[in-house]
Amino acid sequence: MKNLFTFIALLAIIPAFSQQKNPNPWVMAPDTSIEVTYKNPVIPGFYPDPSVCRVDDDYYLVNSTFEYFPGVPVFHSKDLINWKQIGHCIEREGQINGEINIFAPTIRHHEGTFYMITTNVTHGGNFFVTAKDPAGPWSDAIWVDMPEIDPDLFFDEDGKAYVITSKFELAEIDIETGKLVSERHKIWNSTGGRYPEAPHIYKKDGFYYLMAAEGGTEEAHMVTIARSHNIWGPYIDNPANPIATHVNHAGMGKPIQGIGHADIIQAHDDSWWMVLHGYRSVTGYPPHHILGRETCLVPVSWPQGGWPVVNGNGSVNVEMRHQTLPLVPVKEKSGRTDFDFPKPGLDWNYIQPPQQDNFLFDAKEGHLIITGSELQIGEKGNPSFIGRRLTDIQFSATTRLLFDPKKANEEAGMTLVNNGSHFDIMIQKENEKRLLIVKLQFGQTIYRSTPVELSPGYVDLKIEGNGPEFIFSYAQKGNDFKTIEKADARFISTQTVGWFTGVCVGLYATGNGQRSETTAVYDWFEYKGIE
Ligand code: 6LW
């Protein structure tokens, strides 16, 4: 009889098992019956390698900036979702050794002081700057003799400060001087993924946790973690590594790819969160992105004595359905500028510290006046360029330009730039005619559209993006815009041009080998993201 009951009970259980979907957490789909609470990326556009710290219920976040100046934007938020830029850590030429080439930063707050540690790659290496107010001013650089990139600064409870970089060598430092006060010891070997980097150390429940990125910053990117009772190790890998990645089958269909390079923060309500970056593609297969790596946010559950679990299954969704901190929206920035301010807004950037006399912000007239230097965009140095990041897959950027070149070498216009490759809609003079040309330059390959002869007066220039392509058009005297060229967005994507940046749209002038005599006067600029 007992056996019969067992048999019947088994019969009841077997269908339940066979109906159960694959219990592998990687394939868990979001429950769409729960309402969307926020969307990723939380900071759109080329804002990679995020690092975050908290002071009470204020959050501060920084990103890497490579050749752009000012470097390392600082964002503020009350809820980790709505961010507003409040300054830059690197805004004086004196803070860097000549050229700027800033890789991943870490921001930390300790006993009333903010610290931002990063690398000026090939121009001095690792250094940190400090500030009492994260909006600035930040101090001069304090150099730290550590090899490789992605330095992390960890303050232990006993007041000691440590630096670890992508070589996973740890050293105790004197936080006043940056000098090493211990030997460097390699404390971890990573889990074996390519490009192990981006370490951060946290202390929780008596463990030192060492989190890192592996796999490289493309599709195979991942976040891994190990822990030890001793800061010097040995570190034991989390058996559930990687804790976040889209390299697997479940992640491959997600709109955000290449997730990794993370930092973890405990919020003022004790909830845990991870910031990390990922990119949104503008093509089908294989993926190409133009916006660069963007800052995303996902919840973390981190039980006492246990390992952190990221967003349930290690994934990042665009539509997030997790309870948030109370939302405190920030005022939407207008994408329009009439140049009625004496210096560029925080979202404007130069390539390298600029030659200031090539830029005049004439607030009274409402003009930005650019003088072309001898440099072309893409040449080593600081061309006469100022721009902002594209932050939307679909966008339009429009400007009004007054430019009547006197010589054939003088050129000015609006441009899309990524790692030295650039797509320009610009004015040049040829045989006494003022011509409008679209020039597409990728590496040594240059394409010039059929020139359009302009009538006298200002010209409105427009670049639109619809995802897979860019559309270049112009208008004069209030007439409708006429399209003169289209270009495949892949040719200026990060996958094509290389490096770690996304596309910026900017205003420029060049004398193509000699300084221009004629200045380019920009009356206004407008950027619109299209949902
Ligand atoms: C950065 C490294 C990375 O220093 O890419 O994706 C490098 N992660 O950690 C450049 O951003």
mmCIF file of N, CA, C and O and ligand atoms in Angstrom, residues 49 66 103-104 149-150 197-198 217 221 261 277 293 500, ligand 1:
data_model
loop_
_atom_site.group_PDB
_atom_site.id
_atom_site.type_symbol
_atom_site.label_atom_id
_atom_site.label_comp_id
_atom_site.label_asym_id
_atom_site.label_seq_id
_atom_site.Cartn_x
_atom_site.Cartn_y
_atom_site.Cartn_z
ATOM 1 N N ASP A 49 33.591 52.789 -18.220
ATOM 2 C CA ASP A 49 34.405 52.496 -17.047
ATOM 3 C C ASP A 49 33.883 53.225 -15.810
ATOM 4 O O ASP A 49 34.638 53.924 -15.113
ATOM 5 N N PHE A 66 39.872 59.280 -22.147
ATOM 6 C CA PHE A 66 40.886 59.116 -23.196
ATOM 7 C C PHE A 66 41.437 60.463 -23.658
ATOM 8 O O PHE A 66 41.893 61.227 -22.817
ATOM 9 N N PHE A 103 42.561 56.549 -18.934
ATOM 10 C CA PHE A 103 41.841 55.280 -18.874
ATOM 11 C C PHE A 103 40.979 55.242 -17.605
ATOM 12 O O PHE A 103 40.738 56.261 -16.981
ATOM 13 N N ALA A 104 40.562 54.038 -17.215
ATOM 14 C CA ALA A 104 39.510 53.898 -16.203
ATOM 15 C C ALA A 104 39.860 54.522 -14.848
ATOM 16 O O ALA A 104 40.934 54.274 -14.310
ATOM 17 N N ILE A 149 47.205 49.567 -15.784
ATOM 18 C CA ILE A 149 46.074 50.514 -15.805
ATOM 19 C C ILE A 149 45.026 50.163 -14.749
ATOM 20 O O ILE A 149 45.166 49.215 -14.009
ATOM 21 N N ASP A 150 43.962 50.961 -14.739
ATOM 22 C CA ASP A 150 42.760 50.716 -13.928
ATOM 23 C C ASP A 150 43.044 50.677 -12.429
ATOM 24 O O ASP A 150 42.607 49.743 -11.725
ATOM 25 N N GLU A 197 41.331 42.918 -15.799
ATOM 26 C CA GLU A 197 41.560 44.345 -15.517
ATOM 27 C C GLU A 197 40.495 44.851 -14.559
ATOM 28 O O GLU A 197 39.698 44.075 -14.035
ATOM 29 N N ALA A 198 40.497 46.155 -14.342
ATOM 30 C CA ALA A 198 39.434 46.858 -13.599
ATOM 31 C C ALA A 198 39.192 46.329 -12.184
ATOM 32 O O ALA A 198 38.046 46.118 -11.788
ATOM 33 N N THR A 217 36.769 44.300 -23.602
ATOM 34 C CA THR A 217 35.606 45.196 -23.523
ATOM 35 C C THR A 217 34.623 45.015 -24.685
ATOM 36 O O THR A 217 33.856 45.904 -24.993
ATOM 37 N N HIS A 221 33.017 40.391 -22.615
ATOM 38 C CA HIS A 221 33.243 41.102 -21.357
ATOM 39 C C HIS A 221 32.491 40.423 -20.206
ATOM 40 O O HIS A 221 31.382 39.920 -20.398
ATOM 41 N N HIS A 261 33.249 45.864 -16.591
ATOM 42 C CA HIS A 261 33.925 46.980 -15.933
ATOM 43 C C HIS A 261 33.003 47.634 -14.888
ATOM 44 O O HIS A 261 32.463 48.721 -15.092
ATOM 45 N N HIS A 277 29.485 49.174 -17.609
ATOM 46 C CA HIS A 277 29.163 49.719 -18.924
ATOM 47 C C HIS A 277 28.795 48.624 -19.919
ATOM 48 O O HIS A 277 29.067 47.436 -19.694
ATOM 49 N N ARG A 293 30.736 53.020 -25.019
ATOM 50 C CA ARG A 293 30.282 52.211 -23.892
ATOM 51 C C ARG A 293 29.590 53.137 -22.893
ATOM 52 O O ARG A 293 30.141 54.168 -22.516
ATOM 53 N N PHE A 500 38.617 53.121 -27.649
ATOM 54 C CA PHE A 500 37.649 52.914 -26.576
ATOM 55 C C PHE A 500 36.576 53.999 -26.504
ATOM 56 O O PHE A 500 35.841 54.067 -25.533
HETATM 57 C C1 6LW B 1 39.777 50.129 -19.340
HETATM 58 C C2 6LW B 1 39.532 48.749 -19.045
HETATM 59 C C3 6LW B 1 38.398 48.537 -19.946
HETATM 60 O O1 6LW B 1 40.874 50.763 -18.806
HETATM 61 O O2 6LW B 1 38.699 49.123 -21.079
HETATM 62 O O3 6LW B 1 36.303 47.772 -20.409
HETATM 63 C C4 6LW B 1 39.802 49.963 -20.823
HETATM 64 N N1 6LW B 1 37.317 47.969 -19.641
HETATM 65 O O4 6LW B 1 39.251 48.383 -17.765
HETATM 66 C C5 6LW B 1 39.573 51.241 -21.499
HETATM 67 O O5 6LW B 1 38.316 51.741 -21.145
#
